[in-house]
mmCIF file of C-alpha atoms in Angstrom:
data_model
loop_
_atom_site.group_PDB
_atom_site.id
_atom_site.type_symbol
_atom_site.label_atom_id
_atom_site.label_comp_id
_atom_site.label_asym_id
_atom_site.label_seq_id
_atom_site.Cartn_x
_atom_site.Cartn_y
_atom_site.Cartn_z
ATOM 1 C CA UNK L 12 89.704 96.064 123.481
ATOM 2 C CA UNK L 13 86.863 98.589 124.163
ATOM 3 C CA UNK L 14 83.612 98.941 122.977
ATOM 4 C CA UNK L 15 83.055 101.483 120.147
ATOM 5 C CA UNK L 16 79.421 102.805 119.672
ATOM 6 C CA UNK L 17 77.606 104.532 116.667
ATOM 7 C CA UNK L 18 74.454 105.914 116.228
ATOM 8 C CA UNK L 19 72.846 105.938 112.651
ATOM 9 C CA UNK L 20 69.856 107.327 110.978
ATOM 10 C CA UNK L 21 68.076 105.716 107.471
ATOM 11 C CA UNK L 22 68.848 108.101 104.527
ATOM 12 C CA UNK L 23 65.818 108.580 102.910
ATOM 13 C CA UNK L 24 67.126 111.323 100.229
ATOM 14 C CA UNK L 25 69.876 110.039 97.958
ATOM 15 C CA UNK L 26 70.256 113.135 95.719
ATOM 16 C CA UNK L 27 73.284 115.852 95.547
ATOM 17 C CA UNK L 28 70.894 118.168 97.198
ATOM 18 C CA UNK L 29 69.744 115.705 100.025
ATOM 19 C CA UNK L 30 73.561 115.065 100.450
ATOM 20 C CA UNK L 31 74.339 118.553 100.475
ATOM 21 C CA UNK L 32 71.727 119.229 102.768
ATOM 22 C CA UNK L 33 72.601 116.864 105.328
ATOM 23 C CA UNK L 34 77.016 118.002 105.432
ATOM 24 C CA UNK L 35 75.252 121.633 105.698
ATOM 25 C CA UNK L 36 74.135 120.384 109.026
ATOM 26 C CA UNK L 37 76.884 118.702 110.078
ATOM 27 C CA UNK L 38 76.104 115.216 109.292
ATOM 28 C CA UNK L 39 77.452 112.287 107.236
ATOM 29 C CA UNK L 40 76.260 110.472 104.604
ATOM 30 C CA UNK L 41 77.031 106.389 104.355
ATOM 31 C CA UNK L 42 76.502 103.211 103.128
ATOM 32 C CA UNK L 43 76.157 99.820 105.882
ATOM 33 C CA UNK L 44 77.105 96.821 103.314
ATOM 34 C CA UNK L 45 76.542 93.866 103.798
ATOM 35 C CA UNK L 46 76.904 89.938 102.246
ATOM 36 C CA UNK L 47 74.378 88.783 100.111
ATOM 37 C CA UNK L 48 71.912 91.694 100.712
ATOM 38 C CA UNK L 49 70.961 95.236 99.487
ATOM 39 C CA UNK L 50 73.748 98.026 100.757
ATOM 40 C CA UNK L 51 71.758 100.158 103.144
ATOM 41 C CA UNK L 52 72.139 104.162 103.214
ATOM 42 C CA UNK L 53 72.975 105.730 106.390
ATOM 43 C CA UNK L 54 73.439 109.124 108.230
ATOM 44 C CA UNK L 55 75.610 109.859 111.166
ATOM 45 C CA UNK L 56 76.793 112.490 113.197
ATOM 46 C CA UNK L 57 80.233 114.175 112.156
ATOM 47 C CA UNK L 58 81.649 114.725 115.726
ATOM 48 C CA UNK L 59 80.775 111.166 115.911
ATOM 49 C CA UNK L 60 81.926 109.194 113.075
ATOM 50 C CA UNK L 61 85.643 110.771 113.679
ATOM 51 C CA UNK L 62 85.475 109.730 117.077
ATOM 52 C CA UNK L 63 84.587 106.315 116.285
ATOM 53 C CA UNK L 64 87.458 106.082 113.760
ATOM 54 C CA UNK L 65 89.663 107.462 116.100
ATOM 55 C CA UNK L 66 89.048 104.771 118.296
ATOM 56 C CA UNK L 67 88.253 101.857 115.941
ATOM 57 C CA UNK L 68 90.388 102.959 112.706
ATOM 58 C CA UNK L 69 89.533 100.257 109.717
ATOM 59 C CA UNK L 70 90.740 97.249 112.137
ATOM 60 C CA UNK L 71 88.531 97.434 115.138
ATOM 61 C CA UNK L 72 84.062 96.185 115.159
ATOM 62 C CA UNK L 73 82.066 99.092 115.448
ATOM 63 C CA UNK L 74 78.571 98.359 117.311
ATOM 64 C CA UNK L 75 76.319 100.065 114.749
ATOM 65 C CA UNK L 76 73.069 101.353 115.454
ATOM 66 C CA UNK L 77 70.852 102.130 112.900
ATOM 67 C CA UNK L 78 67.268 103.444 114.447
ATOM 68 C CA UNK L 79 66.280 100.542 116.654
ATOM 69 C CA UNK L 80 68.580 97.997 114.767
ATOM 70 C CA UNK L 81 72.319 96.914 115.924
ATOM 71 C CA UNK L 82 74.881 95.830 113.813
ATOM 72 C CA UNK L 83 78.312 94.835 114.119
ATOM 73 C CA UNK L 84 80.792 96.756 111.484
ATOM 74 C CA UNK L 85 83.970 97.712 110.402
ATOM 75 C CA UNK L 86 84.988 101.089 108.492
ATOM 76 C CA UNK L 87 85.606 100.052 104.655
ATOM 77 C CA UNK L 88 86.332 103.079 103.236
ATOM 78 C CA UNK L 89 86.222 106.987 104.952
ATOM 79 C CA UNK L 90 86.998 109.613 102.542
ATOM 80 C CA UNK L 91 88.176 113.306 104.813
ATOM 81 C CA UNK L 92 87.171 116.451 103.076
ATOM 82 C CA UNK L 93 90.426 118.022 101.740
ATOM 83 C CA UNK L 94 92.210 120.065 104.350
ATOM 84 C CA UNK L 95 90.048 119.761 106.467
ATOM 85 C CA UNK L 96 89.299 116.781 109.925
ATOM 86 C CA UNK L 97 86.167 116.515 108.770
ATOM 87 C CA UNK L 98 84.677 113.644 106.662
ATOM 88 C CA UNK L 99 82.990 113.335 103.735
ATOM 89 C CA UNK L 100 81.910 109.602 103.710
ATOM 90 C CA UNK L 101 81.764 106.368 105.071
ATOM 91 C CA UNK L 102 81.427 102.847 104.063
ATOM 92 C CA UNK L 103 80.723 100.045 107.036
ATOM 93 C CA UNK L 104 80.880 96.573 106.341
ATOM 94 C CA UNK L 105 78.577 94.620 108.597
ATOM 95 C CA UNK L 106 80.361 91.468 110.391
ATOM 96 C CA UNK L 107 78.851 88.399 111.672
ATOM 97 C CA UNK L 108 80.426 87.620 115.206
ATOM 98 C CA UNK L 109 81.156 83.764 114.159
ATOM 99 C CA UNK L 110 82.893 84.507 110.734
ATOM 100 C CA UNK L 111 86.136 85.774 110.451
ATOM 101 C CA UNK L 112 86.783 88.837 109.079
ATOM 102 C CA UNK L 113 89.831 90.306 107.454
ATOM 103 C CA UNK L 114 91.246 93.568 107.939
ATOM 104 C CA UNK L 115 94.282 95.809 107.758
ATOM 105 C CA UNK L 116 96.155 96.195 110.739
ATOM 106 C CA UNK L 117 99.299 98.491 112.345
ATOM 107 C CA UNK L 118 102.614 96.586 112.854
ATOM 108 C CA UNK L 119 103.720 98.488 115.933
ATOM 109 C CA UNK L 120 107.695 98.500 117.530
ATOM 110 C CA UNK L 121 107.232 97.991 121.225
ATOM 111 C CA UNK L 122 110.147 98.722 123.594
ATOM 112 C CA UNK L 123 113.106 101.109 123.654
ATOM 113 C CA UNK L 124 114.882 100.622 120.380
ATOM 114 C CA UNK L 125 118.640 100.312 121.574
ATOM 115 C CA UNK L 126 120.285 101.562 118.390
ATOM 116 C CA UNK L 127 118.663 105.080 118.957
ATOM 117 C CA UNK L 128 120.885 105.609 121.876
ATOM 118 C CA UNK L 129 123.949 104.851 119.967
ATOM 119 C CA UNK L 130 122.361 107.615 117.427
ATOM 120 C CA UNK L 131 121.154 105.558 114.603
ATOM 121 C CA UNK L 132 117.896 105.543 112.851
ATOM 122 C CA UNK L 133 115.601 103.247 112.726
ATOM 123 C CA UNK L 134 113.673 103.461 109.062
ATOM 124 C CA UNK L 135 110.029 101.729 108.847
ATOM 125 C CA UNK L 136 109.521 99.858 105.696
ATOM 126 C CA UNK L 137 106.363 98.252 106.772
ATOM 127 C CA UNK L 138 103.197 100.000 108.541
ATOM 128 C CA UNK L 139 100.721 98.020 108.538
ATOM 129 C CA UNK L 140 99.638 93.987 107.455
ATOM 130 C CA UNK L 141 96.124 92.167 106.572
ATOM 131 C CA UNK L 142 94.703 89.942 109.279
ATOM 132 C CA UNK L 143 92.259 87.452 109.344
ATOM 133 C CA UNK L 144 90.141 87.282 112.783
ATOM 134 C CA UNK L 145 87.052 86.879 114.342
ATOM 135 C CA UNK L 146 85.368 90.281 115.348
ATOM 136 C CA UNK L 147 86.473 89.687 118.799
ATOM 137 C CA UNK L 148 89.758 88.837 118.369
ATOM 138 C CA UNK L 149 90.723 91.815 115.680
ATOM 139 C CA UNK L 150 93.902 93.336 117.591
ATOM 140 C CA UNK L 151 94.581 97.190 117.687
ATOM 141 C CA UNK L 152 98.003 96.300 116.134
ATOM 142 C CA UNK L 153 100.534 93.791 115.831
ATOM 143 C CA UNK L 154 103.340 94.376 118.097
ATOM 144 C CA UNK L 155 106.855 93.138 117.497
ATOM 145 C CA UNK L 156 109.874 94.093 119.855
ATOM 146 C CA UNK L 157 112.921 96.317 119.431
ATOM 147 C CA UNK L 158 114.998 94.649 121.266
ATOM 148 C CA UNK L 159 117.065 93.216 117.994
ATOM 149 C CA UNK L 160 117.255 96.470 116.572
ATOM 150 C CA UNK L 161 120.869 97.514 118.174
ATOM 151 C CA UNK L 162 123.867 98.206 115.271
ATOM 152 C CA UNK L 163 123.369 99.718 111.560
ATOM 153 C CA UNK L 164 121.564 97.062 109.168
ATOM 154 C CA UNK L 165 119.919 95.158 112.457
ATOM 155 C CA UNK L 166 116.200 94.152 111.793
ATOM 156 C CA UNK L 167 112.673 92.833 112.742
ATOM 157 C CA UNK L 168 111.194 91.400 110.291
ATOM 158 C CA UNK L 169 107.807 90.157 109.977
ATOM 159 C CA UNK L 170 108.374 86.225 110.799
ATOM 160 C CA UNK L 171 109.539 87.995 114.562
ATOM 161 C CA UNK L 172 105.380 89.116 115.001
ATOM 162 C CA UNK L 173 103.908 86.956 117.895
ATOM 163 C CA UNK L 174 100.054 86.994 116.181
ATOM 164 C CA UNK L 175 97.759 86.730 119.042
ATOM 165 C CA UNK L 176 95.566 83.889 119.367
ATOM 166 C CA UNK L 177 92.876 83.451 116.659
ATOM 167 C CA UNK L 178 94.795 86.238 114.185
ATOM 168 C CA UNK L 179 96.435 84.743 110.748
ATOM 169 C CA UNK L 180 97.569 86.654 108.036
ATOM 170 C CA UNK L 181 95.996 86.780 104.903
ATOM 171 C CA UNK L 182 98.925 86.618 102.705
ATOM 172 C CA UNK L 183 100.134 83.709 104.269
ATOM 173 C CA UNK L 184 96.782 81.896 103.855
ATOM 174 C CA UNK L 185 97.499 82.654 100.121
ATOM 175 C CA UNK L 186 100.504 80.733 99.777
ATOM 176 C CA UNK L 187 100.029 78.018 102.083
ATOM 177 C CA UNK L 188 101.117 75.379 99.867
ATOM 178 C CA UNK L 189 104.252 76.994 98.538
ATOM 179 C CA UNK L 190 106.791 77.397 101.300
ATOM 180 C CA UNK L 191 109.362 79.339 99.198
ATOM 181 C CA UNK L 192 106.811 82.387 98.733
ATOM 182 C CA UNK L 193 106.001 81.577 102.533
ATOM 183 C CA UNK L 194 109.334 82.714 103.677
ATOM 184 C CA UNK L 195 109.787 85.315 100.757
ATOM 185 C CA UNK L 196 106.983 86.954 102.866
ATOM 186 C CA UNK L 197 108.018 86.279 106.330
ATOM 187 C CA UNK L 198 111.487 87.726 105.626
ATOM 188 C CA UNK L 199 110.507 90.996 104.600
ATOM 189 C CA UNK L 200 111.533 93.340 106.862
ATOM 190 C CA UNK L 201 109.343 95.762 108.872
ATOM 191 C CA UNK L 202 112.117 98.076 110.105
ATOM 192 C CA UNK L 203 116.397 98.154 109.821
ATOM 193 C CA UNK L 204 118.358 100.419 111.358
ATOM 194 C CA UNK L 205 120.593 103.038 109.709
ATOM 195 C CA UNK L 206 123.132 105.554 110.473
ATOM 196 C CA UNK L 207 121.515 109.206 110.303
ATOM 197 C CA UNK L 208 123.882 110.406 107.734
ATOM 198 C CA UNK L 209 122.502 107.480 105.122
ATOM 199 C CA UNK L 210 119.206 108.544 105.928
ATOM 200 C CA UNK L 211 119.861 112.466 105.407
ATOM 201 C CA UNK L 212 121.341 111.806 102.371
ATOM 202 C CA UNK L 213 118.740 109.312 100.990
ATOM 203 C CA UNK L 214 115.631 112.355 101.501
ATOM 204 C CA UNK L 215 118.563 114.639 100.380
ATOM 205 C CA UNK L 216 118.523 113.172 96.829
ATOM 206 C CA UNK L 217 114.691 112.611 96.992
ATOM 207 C CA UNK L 218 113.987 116.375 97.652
ATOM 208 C CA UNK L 219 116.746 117.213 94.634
ATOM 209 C CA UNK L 220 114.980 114.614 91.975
ATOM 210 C CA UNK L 221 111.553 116.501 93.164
ATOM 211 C CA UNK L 222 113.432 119.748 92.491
ATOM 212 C CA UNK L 223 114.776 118.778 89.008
ATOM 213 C CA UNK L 224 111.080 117.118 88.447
ATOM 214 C CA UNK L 225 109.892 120.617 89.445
ATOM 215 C CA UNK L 226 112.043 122.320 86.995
ATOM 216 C CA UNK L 227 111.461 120.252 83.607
ATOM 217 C CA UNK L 228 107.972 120.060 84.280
ATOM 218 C CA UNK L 229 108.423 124.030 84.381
ATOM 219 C CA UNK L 230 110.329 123.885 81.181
ATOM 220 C CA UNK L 231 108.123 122.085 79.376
ATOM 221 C CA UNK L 232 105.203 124.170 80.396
ATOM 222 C CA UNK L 233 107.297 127.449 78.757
ATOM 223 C CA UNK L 234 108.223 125.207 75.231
ATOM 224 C CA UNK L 235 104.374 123.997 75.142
ATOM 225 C CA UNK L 236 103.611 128.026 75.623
ATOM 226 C CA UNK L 237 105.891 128.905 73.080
ATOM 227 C CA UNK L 238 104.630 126.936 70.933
ATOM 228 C CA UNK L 239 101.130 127.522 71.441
ATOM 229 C CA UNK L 240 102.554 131.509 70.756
ATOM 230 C CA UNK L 241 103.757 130.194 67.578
ATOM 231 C CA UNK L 242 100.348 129.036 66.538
ATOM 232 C CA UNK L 243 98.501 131.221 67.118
ATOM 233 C CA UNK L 244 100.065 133.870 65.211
#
């Protein structure tokens, strides 16, 4: 796991103008939250902040600091101006080493997936899980193998992730005491394996019900014109 630095600034001006002011040069405004006290606005560098969550995404702690003060965080929330890779703002939540923390987490397939030499497809139906973890032991991702996934309809599901040591998951925490929901969850499956032609023809029909959802939404629009015409003659 590496070390992720941040530098931060205090934000003194909390206005539209301030705000403005500081994206016209570049920078980004934020919000350092925190349990139990006052949220705390923040300033950082744009080059910097998409750096950082390129390295650290929303799983990985963040050594924050803000003027001569260090904090450990996690990105909340980062909202990306539209179109564009550059961000509009950031929420951290500040960690404490010795409590556990959860966050969301990439299931990852590790290996050579077998059934893609024999020309099948392997479909994802899960990205990503919540974990529970100490700062330090947050993973990058939860890895599970391929090595099951050979024939059409094999899959991993998510009872087949090894969790490191010190990582639980959060929905499983929530049903502890009912083992039927347990293994409702763990059987759920992260990826299966299909032939190409089911998978064509499954975004096939997708991109024709978009079409047709194209068209009567088009349809309506010229009836509510129409009408409208109607009216106002």
């Amino acid at each position: 796991m590496q070390n992720v630095l941040l530098q931060a600034e205090k934000r003194k001006g909390l206005g539209k103008r301030a705000v403005a002011s500081l994206r016209a040069d570049g920078k980004v405004p934020g919000v350092v939250q925190e349990h139990g006290k006052e949220s705390q606005s923040v300033f950082v560098e744009g080059r910097e902040i998409l750096k950082a969550f390129s390295a650290a995404g929303k799983s990985q702690a963040i050594d924050l600091t803000i003027g001569s003060t260090k904090k450990l965080v996690l990105i909340k929330e980062i909202q990306f101006v539209n179109l564009k890779p550059e961000v509009e703002h950031v929420v951290f939540q500040a960690l404490k080493a010795d409590e556990p923390v959860d966050a969301e987490v990439p299931v990852h397939i590790v290996g050579e997936v077998p059934a893609e030499a024999n020309r099948f497809v392997l479909l994802h139906t899960l990205e990503a899980l919540e974990i529970r973890a100490l700062p330090k032991d947050l993973p990058e991702a939860l890895e599970v193998s391929a090595e099951k996934l050979v024939d059409v309809d094999d899959k991993v599901l998510i009872s087949d992730i090894k969790l490191p040591a010190g990582v639980e998951l959060v929905e499983l925490l929530a049903v502890a005491d009912d083992e039927e929901k347990r293994e409702e969850f763990l059987s759920q499956p992260i990826a299966i394996v299909k032939e190409a032609s089911v998978v064509e023809s499954d975004e096939g029909a997708e991109v024709q019900e978009g079409l047709e959802g194209e068209v009567s939404e088009t349809e309506a629009g010229d009836t509510d014109s129409t009408d409208s015409d109607v009216k106002d003659s």
